[in-house]
mmCIF file of C-alpha atoms in Angstrom:
data_model
loop_
_atom_site.group_PDB
_atom_site.id
_atom_site.type_symbol
_atom_site.label_atom_id
_atom_site.label_comp_id
_atom_site.label_asym_id
_atom_site.label_seq_id
_atom_site.Cartn_x
_atom_site.Cartn_y
_atom_site.Cartn_z
ATOM 1 C CA UNK A 1 78.108 99.222 146.846
ATOM 2 C CA UNK A 2 81.466 98.118 148.197
ATOM 3 C CA UNK A 3 84.506 98.936 150.274
ATOM 4 C CA UNK A 4 87.066 101.072 148.436
ATOM 5 C CA UNK A 5 90.586 99.627 148.073
ATOM 6 C CA UNK A 6 93.511 101.738 146.998
ATOM 7 C CA UNK A 7 95.397 100.076 144.181
ATOM 8 C CA UNK A 8 99.207 100.072 144.261
ATOM 9 C CA UNK A 9 101.197 101.452 141.348
ATOM 10 C CA UNK A 10 99.024 102.342 138.345
ATOM 11 C CA UNK A 11 96.940 99.186 138.055
ATOM 12 C CA UNK A 12 98.632 98.185 134.829
ATOM 13 C CA UNK A 13 99.597 94.791 136.215
ATOM 14 C CA UNK A 14 97.161 92.225 137.525
ATOM 15 C CA UNK A 15 99.272 91.871 140.661
ATOM 16 C CA UNK A 16 98.580 95.499 141.512
ATOM 17 C CA UNK A 17 95.037 94.491 142.366
ATOM 18 C CA UNK A 18 95.676 91.578 144.730
ATOM 19 C CA UNK A 19 92.923 91.431 147.311
ATOM 20 C CA UNK A 20 91.579 88.830 149.725
ATOM 21 C CA UNK A 21 88.228 90.610 150.112
ATOM 22 C CA UNK A 22 85.246 88.277 150.194
ATOM 23 C CA UNK A 23 82.834 91.200 150.374
ATOM 24 C CA UNK A 24 82.187 93.486 147.327
ATOM 25 C CA UNK A 25 85.026 96.007 146.789
ATOM 26 C CA UNK A 26 85.781 98.872 144.492
ATOM 27 C CA UNK A 27 89.242 99.614 143.094
ATOM 28 C CA UNK A 28 90.598 103.182 143.393
ATOM 29 C CA UNK A 29 93.407 103.483 140.888
ATOM 30 C CA UNK A 30 95.548 106.328 139.490
ATOM 31 C CA UNK A 31 95.382 107.434 135.887
ATOM 32 C CA UNK A 32 98.566 106.993 133.879
ATOM 33 C CA UNK A 33 101.016 104.582 132.124
ATOM 34 C CA UNK A 34 98.408 102.265 130.598
ATOM 35 C CA UNK A 35 94.883 102.573 129.089
ATOM 36 C CA UNK A 36 91.786 102.943 131.206
ATOM 37 C CA UNK A 37 90.541 99.675 129.716
ATOM 38 C CA UNK A 38 93.536 97.783 131.036
ATOM 39 C CA UNK A 39 92.934 99.157 134.550
ATOM 40 C CA UNK A 40 89.269 98.220 134.433
ATOM 41 C CA UNK A 41 89.968 94.761 133.140
ATOM 42 C CA UNK A 42 92.629 94.078 135.734
ATOM 43 C CA UNK A 43 90.209 95.222 138.447
ATOM 44 C CA UNK A 44 87.617 92.850 137.094
ATOM 45 C CA UNK A 45 90.037 89.933 136.973
ATOM 46 C CA UNK A 46 90.885 90.582 140.630
ATOM 47 C CA UNK A 47 87.202 90.448 141.652
ATOM 48 C CA UNK A 48 86.389 94.152 141.990
ATOM 49 C CA UNK A 49 82.864 95.165 141.222
ATOM 50 C CA UNK A 50 83.842 98.617 139.962
ATOM 51 C CA UNK A 51 86.828 100.824 139.350
ATOM 52 C CA UNK A 52 87.335 104.508 140.103
ATOM 53 C CA UNK A 53 90.153 106.156 138.156
ATOM 54 C CA UNK A 54 91.456 109.382 139.705
ATOM 55 C CA UNK A 55 93.532 111.917 137.845
ATOM 56 C CA UNK A 56 97.220 112.036 138.628
ATOM 57 C CA UNK A 57 97.400 115.651 137.563
ATOM 58 C CA UNK A 58 95.145 118.673 137.979
ATOM 59 C CA UNK A 59 91.616 118.311 136.603
ATOM 60 C CA UNK A 60 88.980 115.758 135.908
ATOM 61 C CA UNK A 61 89.196 112.523 133.952
ATOM 62 C CA UNK A 62 87.420 111.633 130.723
ATOM 63 C CA UNK A 63 88.005 108.779 128.263
ATOM 64 C CA UNK A 64 86.805 105.460 127.139
ATOM 65 C CA UNK A 65 87.522 101.831 127.933
ATOM 66 C CA UNK A 66 88.358 101.179 124.314
ATOM 67 C CA UNK A 67 87.516 97.765 122.871
ATOM 68 C CA UNK A 68 84.953 95.940 125.080
ATOM 69 C CA UNK A 69 86.290 93.171 127.274
ATOM 70 C CA UNK A 70 84.458 90.531 129.349
ATOM 71 C CA UNK A 71 86.627 91.606 132.239
ATOM 72 C CA UNK A 72 85.653 95.261 132.278
ATOM 73 C CA UNK A 73 83.784 96.459 135.320
ATOM 74 C CA UNK A 74 81.732 99.614 135.867
ATOM 75 C CA UNK A 75 84.299 102.409 135.665
ATOM 76 C CA UNK A 76 84.205 106.137 136.237
ATOM 77 C CA UNK A 77 86.709 108.924 136.828
ATOM 78 C CA UNK A 78 87.172 111.648 139.438
ATOM 79 C CA UNK A 79 89.554 114.591 139.773
ATOM 80 C CA UNK A 80 92.697 114.688 141.781
ATOM 81 C CA UNK A 81 91.079 117.032 144.265
ATOM 82 C CA UNK A 82 88.049 114.813 144.745
ATOM 83 C CA UNK A 83 90.264 111.737 145.247
ATOM 84 C CA UNK A 84 92.753 113.309 147.683
ATOM 85 C CA UNK A 85 90.754 113.036 150.976
ATOM 86 C CA UNK A 86 89.759 109.414 150.208
ATOM 87 C CA UNK A 87 93.372 108.453 149.408
ATOM 88 C CA UNK A 88 94.472 110.038 152.698
ATOM 89 C CA UNK A 89 91.879 108.042 154.641
ATOM 90 C CA UNK A 90 92.775 104.781 152.897
ATOM 91 C CA UNK A 91 96.508 105.245 153.466
ATOM 92 C CA UNK A 92 95.668 105.936 157.139
ATOM 93 C CA UNK A 93 93.850 102.605 157.404
ATOM 94 C CA UNK A 94 90.331 104.122 157.611
ATOM 95 C CA UNK A 95 87.440 102.500 155.785
ATOM 96 C CA UNK A 96 85.811 104.146 152.784
ATOM 97 C CA UNK A 97 82.501 103.008 151.314
ATOM 98 C CA UNK A 98 81.339 103.621 147.750
ATOM 99 C CA UNK A 99 77.855 103.648 146.256
ATOM 100 C CA UNK A 100 77.553 104.340 142.519
ATOM 101 C CA UNK A 101 74.922 104.069 139.856
ATOM 102 C CA UNK A 102 76.541 103.872 136.408
ATOM 103 C CA UNK A 103 75.107 103.713 132.908
ATOM 104 C CA UNK A 104 77.390 102.611 130.076
ATOM 105 C CA UNK A 105 77.110 102.641 126.307
ATOM 106 C CA UNK A 106 79.038 100.785 123.615
ATOM 107 C CA UNK A 107 79.042 102.631 120.299
ATOM 108 C CA UNK A 108 80.255 101.360 116.980
ATOM 109 C CA UNK A 109 81.992 104.165 115.112
ATOM 110 C CA UNK A 110 83.150 103.668 111.561
ATOM 111 C CA UNK A 111 86.298 105.388 110.394
ATOM 112 C CA UNK A 112 88.680 105.113 107.480
ATOM 113 C CA UNK A 113 92.331 104.579 106.807
ATOM 114 C CA UNK A 114 93.767 106.549 103.900
ATOM 115 C CA UNK A 115 96.160 104.622 101.721
ATOM 116 C CA UNK A 116 98.068 106.187 98.773
ATOM 117 C CA UNK A 117 100.528 104.433 96.478
ATOM 118 C CA UNK A 118 102.792 105.639 93.682
ATOM 119 C CA UNK A 119 101.667 104.771 90.150
ATOM 120 C CA UNK A 120 105.172 103.640 89.279
ATOM 121 C CA UNK A 121 107.697 101.401 90.973
ATOM 122 C CA UNK A 122 107.884 97.644 91.329
ATOM 123 C CA UNK A 123 104.573 96.605 92.995
ATOM 124 C CA UNK A 124 106.224 93.378 94.207
ATOM 125 C CA UNK A 125 108.667 95.363 96.334
ATOM 126 C CA UNK A 126 106.805 98.133 98.169
ATOM 127 C CA UNK A 127 108.248 100.582 100.632
ATOM 128 C CA UNK A 128 105.607 101.582 103.182
ATOM 129 C CA UNK A 129 105.397 104.352 105.752
ATOM 130 C CA UNK A 130 102.678 105.723 107.916
ATOM 131 C CA UNK A 131 101.415 107.942 110.738
ATOM 132 C CA UNK A 132 98.044 108.216 112.447
ATOM 133 C CA UNK A 133 95.413 110.770 111.471
ATOM 134 C CA UNK A 134 93.359 110.785 114.708
ATOM 135 C CA UNK A 135 93.865 112.411 118.115
ATOM 136 C CA UNK A 136 92.619 111.806 121.620
ATOM 137 C CA UNK A 137 89.273 113.280 122.543
ATOM 138 C CA UNK A 138 91.023 115.584 125.056
ATOM 139 C CA UNK A 139 92.949 117.630 122.459
ATOM 140 C CA UNK A 140 93.410 118.532 118.822
ATOM 141 C CA UNK A 141 96.554 116.396 118.409
ATOM 142 C CA UNK A 142 98.656 118.854 116.376
ATOM 143 C CA UNK A 143 101.916 117.231 117.435
ATOM 144 C CA UNK A 144 100.318 113.796 118.115
ATOM 145 C CA UNK A 145 100.167 113.040 115.284
ATOM 146 C CA UNK A 146 99.400 116.006 113.103
ATOM 147 C CA UNK A 147 103.148 116.531 112.805
ATOM 148 C CA UNK A 148 103.741 113.029 111.369
ATOM 149 C CA UNK A 149 100.663 113.165 109.167
ATOM 150 C CA UNK A 150 101.728 116.493 107.580
ATOM 151 C CA UNK A 151 105.309 115.273 107.153
ATOM 152 C CA UNK A 152 104.041 112.257 105.238
ATOM 153 C CA UNK A 153 101.786 114.473 103.146
ATOM 154 C CA UNK A 154 104.618 116.809 102.228
ATOM 155 C CA UNK A 155 106.903 113.914 101.300
ATOM 156 C CA UNK A 156 104.189 112.344 99.181
ATOM 157 C CA UNK A 157 103.548 115.671 97.439
ATOM 158 C CA UNK A 158 107.235 116.126 96.595
ATOM 159 C CA UNK A 159 107.552 112.511 95.514
ATOM 160 C CA UNK A 160 105.201 113.127 92.601
ATOM 161 C CA UNK A 161 108.095 114.916 90.890
ATOM 162 C CA UNK A 162 110.241 111.786 90.778
ATOM 163 C CA UNK A 163 110.227 108.270 89.382
ATOM 164 C CA UNK A 164 110.812 105.346 91.745
ATOM 165 C CA UNK A 165 112.208 101.867 91.235
ATOM 166 C CA UNK A 166 110.124 100.376 94.079
ATOM 167 C CA UNK A 167 106.556 101.344 94.789
ATOM 168 C CA UNK A 168 105.973 103.604 97.758
ATOM 169 C CA UNK A 169 102.798 103.335 99.871
ATOM 170 C CA UNK A 170 101.672 105.835 102.413
ATOM 171 C CA UNK A 171 99.251 105.059 105.222
ATOM 172 C CA UNK A 172 97.326 107.515 107.388
ATOM 173 C CA UNK A 173 95.858 105.347 110.113
ATOM 174 C CA UNK A 174 92.523 105.834 111.866
ATOM 175 C CA UNK A 175 91.822 104.838 115.487
ATOM 176 C CA UNK A 176 95.414 104.729 116.710
ATOM 177 C CA UNK A 177 94.519 106.371 119.991
ATOM 178 C CA UNK A 178 91.801 103.762 120.619
ATOM 179 C CA UNK A 179 94.236 100.890 120.344
ATOM 180 C CA UNK A 180 96.101 100.966 117.033
ATOM 181 C CA UNK A 181 92.836 99.930 115.386
ATOM 182 C CA UNK A 182 93.392 101.227 111.849
ATOM 183 C CA UNK A 183 96.858 99.814 111.278
ATOM 184 C CA UNK A 184 95.914 96.589 113.024
ATOM 185 C CA UNK A 185 92.895 96.118 110.754
ATOM 186 C CA UNK A 186 94.918 96.959 107.652
ATOM 187 C CA UNK A 187 97.591 94.374 108.347
ATOM 188 C CA UNK A 188 95.049 91.725 109.442
ATOM 189 C CA UNK A 189 93.354 91.992 106.009
ATOM 190 C CA UNK A 190 96.555 91.348 104.029
ATOM 191 C CA UNK A 191 96.851 88.009 102.288
ATOM 192 C CA UNK A 192 100.171 86.175 102.511
ATOM 193 C CA UNK A 193 101.077 87.403 99.027
ATOM 194 C CA UNK A 194 100.160 91.027 99.836
ATOM 195 C CA UNK A 195 102.082 90.824 103.103
ATOM 196 C CA UNK A 196 105.209 89.695 101.217
ATOM 197 C CA UNK A 197 104.991 92.615 98.799
ATOM 198 C CA UNK A 198 105.590 95.074 101.690
ATOM 199 C CA UNK A 199 109.362 94.985 102.080
ATOM 200 C CA UNK A 200 109.401 97.320 105.063
ATOM 201 C CA UNK A 201 107.319 99.697 107.171
ATOM 202 C CA UNK A 202 108.430 102.975 108.727
ATOM 203 C CA UNK A 203 106.376 104.623 111.484
ATOM 204 C CA UNK A 204 106.372 108.425 112.020
ATOM 205 C CA UNK A 205 104.444 109.422 115.107
ATOM 206 C CA UNK A 206 105.133 112.778 116.892
ATOM 207 C CA UNK A 207 107.865 114.559 114.906
ATOM 208 C CA UNK A 208 107.874 117.941 116.653
ATOM 209 C CA UNK A 209 107.668 117.684 120.439
ATOM 210 C CA UNK A 210 108.511 121.082 122.009
ATOM 211 C CA UNK A 211 111.043 119.579 124.516
ATOM 212 C CA UNK A 212 112.231 117.154 121.901
ATOM 213 C CA UNK A 213 114.895 114.490 121.610
ATOM 214 C CA UNK A 214 115.792 112.827 118.341
ATOM 215 C CA UNK A 215 114.610 109.301 119.182
ATOM 216 C CA UNK A 216 115.123 106.170 117.117
ATOM 217 C CA UNK A 217 113.302 102.886 117.820
ATOM 218 C CA UNK A 218 115.908 100.381 118.954
ATOM 219 C CA UNK A 219 115.131 97.668 116.363
ATOM 220 C CA UNK A 220 117.422 94.667 116.039
ATOM 221 C CA UNK A 221 117.389 91.773 113.630
ATOM 222 C CA UNK A 222 117.904 89.417 116.566
ATOM 223 C CA UNK A 223 114.537 90.309 118.011
ATOM 224 C CA UNK A 224 112.572 91.877 115.161
ATOM 225 C CA UNK A 225 111.998 90.804 111.488
ATOM 226 C CA UNK A 226 115.263 90.904 109.507
ATOM 227 C CA UNK A 227 115.729 94.371 108.050
ATOM 228 C CA UNK A 228 114.451 96.254 111.111
ATOM 229 C CA UNK A 229 118.042 96.895 112.291
ATOM 230 C CA UNK A 230 118.941 98.285 108.863
ATOM 231 C CA UNK A 231 116.162 100.877 109.310
ATOM 232 C CA UNK A 232 117.553 101.878 112.672
ATOM 233 C CA UNK A 233 121.018 102.194 111.173
ATOM 234 C CA UNK A 234 119.696 104.389 108.354
ATOM 235 C CA UNK A 235 118.239 106.832 110.935
ATOM 236 C CA UNK A 236 121.454 106.715 112.972
ATOM 237 C CA UNK A 237 123.617 107.436 109.984
ATOM 238 C CA UNK A 238 121.436 110.370 108.960
ATOM 239 C CA UNK A 239 121.615 112.116 112.324
ATOM 240 C CA UNK A 240 125.376 111.491 112.493
ATOM 241 C CA UNK A 241 125.787 112.985 109.002
ATOM 242 C CA UNK A 242 123.871 116.062 110.143
ATOM 243 C CA UNK A 243 126.025 116.323 113.342
ATOM 244 C CA UNK A 244 122.930 115.798 115.452
ATOM 245 C CA UNK A 245 122.706 113.714 118.616
ATOM 246 C CA UNK A 246 120.164 110.913 118.839
ATOM 247 C CA UNK A 247 119.033 108.373 121.372
ATOM 248 C CA UNK A 248 117.484 104.881 121.132
ATOM 249 C CA UNK A 249 114.098 104.149 122.653
ATOM 250 C CA UNK A 250 112.175 100.929 123.312
ATOM 251 C CA UNK A 251 110.564 99.235 120.326
ATOM 252 C CA UNK A 252 107.696 97.965 122.428
ATOM 253 C CA UNK A 253 104.620 98.125 120.211
ATOM 254 C CA UNK A 254 103.454 101.517 121.314
ATOM 255 C CA UNK A 255 102.540 102.852 117.889
ATOM 256 C CA UNK A 256 101.266 101.650 114.494
ATOM 257 C CA UNK A 257 104.351 99.602 113.665
ATOM 258 C CA UNK A 258 103.092 96.920 116.061
ATOM 259 C CA UNK A 259 100.885 94.998 113.660
ATOM 260 C CA UNK A 260 103.557 95.082 110.987
ATOM 261 C CA UNK A 261 106.159 93.668 113.324
ATOM 262 C CA UNK A 262 103.827 90.916 114.525
ATOM 263 C CA UNK A 263 103.127 89.964 110.899
ATOM 264 C CA UNK A 264 106.787 89.562 109.981
ATOM 265 C CA UNK A 265 107.322 92.835 108.218
ATOM 266 C CA UNK A 266 110.608 94.654 108.981
ATOM 267 C CA UNK A 267 109.837 97.915 110.759
ATOM 268 C CA UNK A 268 111.417 100.987 112.275
ATOM 269 C CA UNK A 269 110.743 104.628 112.980
ATOM 270 C CA UNK A 270 111.645 107.816 114.806
ATOM 271 C CA UNK A 271 109.916 110.044 117.335
ATOM 272 C CA UNK A 272 110.584 113.126 119.475
ATOM 273 C CA UNK A 273 109.130 112.023 122.781
ATOM 274 C CA UNK A 274 105.750 112.016 124.528
ATOM 275 C CA UNK A 275 105.126 111.907 128.287
ATOM 276 C CA UNK A 276 108.562 110.616 129.153
ATOM 277 C CA UNK A 277 110.783 112.800 131.310
ATOM 278 C CA UNK A 278 113.816 114.414 129.703
ATOM 279 C CA UNK A 279 116.949 113.573 131.639
ATOM 280 C CA UNK A 280 119.775 115.953 132.387
ATOM 281 C CA UNK A 281 121.965 114.054 129.918
ATOM 282 C CA UNK A 282 119.320 114.442 127.251
ATOM 283 C CA UNK A 283 118.977 118.169 127.929
ATOM 284 C CA UNK A 284 122.733 118.387 127.401
ATOM 285 C CA UNK A 285 122.374 116.513 124.103
ATOM 286 C CA UNK A 286 119.302 118.244 122.675
ATOM 287 C CA UNK A 287 118.722 121.344 124.707
ATOM 288 C CA UNK A 288 115.396 121.967 126.375
ATOM 289 C CA UNK A 289 114.363 121.374 129.987
ATOM 290 C CA UNK A 290 115.430 118.380 132.084
ATOM 291 C CA UNK A 291 112.833 116.974 134.402
ATOM 292 C CA UNK A 292 109.917 117.866 132.149
ATOM 293 C CA UNK A 293 107.929 115.880 129.560
ATOM 294 C CA UNK A 294 109.233 115.810 126.013
ATOM 295 C CA UNK A 295 105.739 116.998 125.029
ATOM 296 C CA UNK A 296 104.209 118.912 127.987
ATOM 297 C CA UNK A 297 100.895 118.966 126.120
ATOM 298 C CA UNK A 298 100.778 115.274 125.306
ATOM 299 C CA UNK A 299 97.096 114.133 125.072
ATOM 300 C CA UNK A 300 95.890 117.498 126.311
ATOM 301 C CA UNK A 301 93.920 120.427 124.990
ATOM 302 C CA UNK A 302 97.072 122.507 124.596
ATOM 303 C CA UNK A 303 98.425 120.172 121.886
ATOM 304 C CA UNK A 304 97.672 122.929 119.394
ATOM 305 C CA UNK A 305 99.554 124.950 116.767
ATOM 306 C CA UNK A 306 101.844 126.470 119.395
ATOM 307 C CA UNK A 307 102.901 122.988 120.639
ATOM 308 C CA UNK A 308 105.527 122.391 117.979
ATOM 309 C CA UNK A 309 109.280 122.680 117.616
ATOM 310 C CA UNK A 310 109.690 123.676 114.008
ATOM 311 C CA UNK A 311 113.381 122.919 113.885
ATOM 312 C CA UNK A 312 112.881 119.297 114.985
ATOM 313 C CA UNK A 313 109.932 118.958 112.629
ATOM 314 C CA UNK A 314 111.952 120.164 109.581
ATOM 315 C CA UNK A 315 114.901 117.875 110.523
ATOM 316 C CA UNK A 316 112.682 114.862 110.803
ATOM 317 C CA UNK A 317 110.638 115.599 107.709
ATOM 318 C CA UNK A 318 113.877 115.679 105.766
ATOM 319 C CA UNK A 319 114.855 112.402 107.379
ATOM 320 C CA UNK A 320 111.531 110.887 106.311
ATOM 321 C CA UNK A 321 112.183 112.075 102.761
ATOM 322 C CA UNK A 322 115.676 110.540 102.919
ATOM 323 C CA UNK A 323 114.289 107.199 104.114
ATOM 324 C CA UNK A 324 111.770 107.088 101.261
ATOM 325 C CA UNK A 325 114.352 108.193 98.694
ATOM 326 C CA UNK A 326 116.822 105.561 99.855
ATOM 327 C CA UNK A 327 114.533 102.552 99.571
ATOM 328 C CA UNK A 328 112.393 103.813 96.685
ATOM 329 C CA UNK A 329 115.595 103.715 94.619
ATOM 330 C CA UNK A 330 116.912 100.350 95.633
ATOM 331 C CA UNK A 331 116.429 97.500 98.069
ATOM 332 C CA UNK A 332 119.513 95.645 96.840
ATOM 333 C CA UNK A 333 121.239 95.623 100.214
ATOM 334 C CA UNK A 334 118.080 95.216 102.256
ATOM 335 C CA UNK A 335 117.397 91.701 103.604
ATOM 336 C CA UNK A 336 114.904 89.557 101.760
ATOM 337 C CA UNK A 337 111.539 89.101 103.405
ATOM 338 C CA UNK A 338 111.026 86.297 105.884
ATOM 339 C CA UNK A 339 107.796 84.324 106.082
ATOM 340 C CA UNK A 340 104.588 86.272 106.285
ATOM 341 C CA UNK A 341 102.488 85.920 109.423
ATOM 342 C CA UNK A 342 98.883 86.447 108.456
ATOM 343 C CA UNK A 343 95.815 86.742 110.629
ATOM 344 C CA UNK A 344 94.730 83.232 109.574
ATOM 345 C CA UNK A 345 97.991 81.746 110.921
ATOM 346 C CA UNK A 346 97.890 83.488 114.289
ATOM 347 C CA UNK A 347 96.207 81.449 116.977
ATOM 348 C CA UNK A 348 95.622 84.655 118.936
ATOM 349 C CA UNK A 349 96.356 87.634 116.702
ATOM 350 C CA UNK A 350 95.920 90.073 119.616
ATOM 351 C CA UNK A 351 95.473 88.757 123.119
ATOM 352 C CA UNK A 352 95.127 92.321 124.392
ATOM 353 C CA UNK A 353 94.415 95.483 122.537
ATOM 354 C CA UNK A 354 97.587 97.368 123.418
ATOM 355 C CA UNK A 355 101.184 96.167 123.200
ATOM 356 C CA UNK A 356 103.670 98.157 125.239
ATOM 357 C CA UNK A 357 103.488 99.332 128.860
ATOM 358 C CA UNK A 358 103.487 103.050 128.196
ATOM 359 C CA UNK A 359 100.371 103.485 126.104
ATOM 360 C CA UNK A 360 97.957 106.111 127.381
ATOM 361 C CA UNK A 361 94.535 106.576 125.903
#
């Protein structure tokens, strides 16, 4: 039991939950921007005894808190319609009480990464690329990330017809939607020597958003491991050569490249947009609808076979093939690897499960 307090913003920052309550209180917070687990943990850190997450769009809320945290509090979701009258009261300064009885379970679910490597090519200089094979519970994930997974599979299939100078390794990651779990585990298990053998990693997540933009992660050698900028430039040069516009997006740890970056491995990648809003300038550059999500079905049931732009998918699959062909042939002009950062050398390999402020479970 406790007084309900309306949380400012989305509850993704601890300061959103500032409260001087000495009596038990319950946080009422909007869904969106960051994982449910982050909202619950921030509520717990602020002294709340429970958290209610209401939907910021039509319908109910379902999900998990992800990896257990000592800061998590009892958490449940309600629909936008159910939340509306209470939000109105709270904004009007009226008190709202909450009584809830909540049971929680923590399940251990085993899943598997799929790793495939060419038989030929220098095993001391491996070109690696990946995409995630899972989806959120709310939808089938045909664009996120069935599109990237199938692009990788097609490139791998076609690569069997060719010889390579450098080994090529493909990764289909499990548990991305629960916190980049598969890729994080894979990198954490690499020895220093194995880490050094991976010359670069390229991430391909969401290749066919219906309201797409051709997006490139804005990697720089000044901030990221040396070689990351060369990957960005390869993508830029390809789009320019095809007379296609492109835009740069934040390289903030939102997808499976995160663990590779943190372990000193040069990384890069492309995307076509998720829940971000397409601007008028981007609509001019790429077509589509300004003011709408790049993927209107992002993390929803409608992310099905009809939720794909086939032109963008074909363009990006060819770009993936180009990236593999370029570095499978030669790494002569690619920067030498810097020091490996292994799990053993990290004092805190992951202080929180997600890196990047726009992750949504």
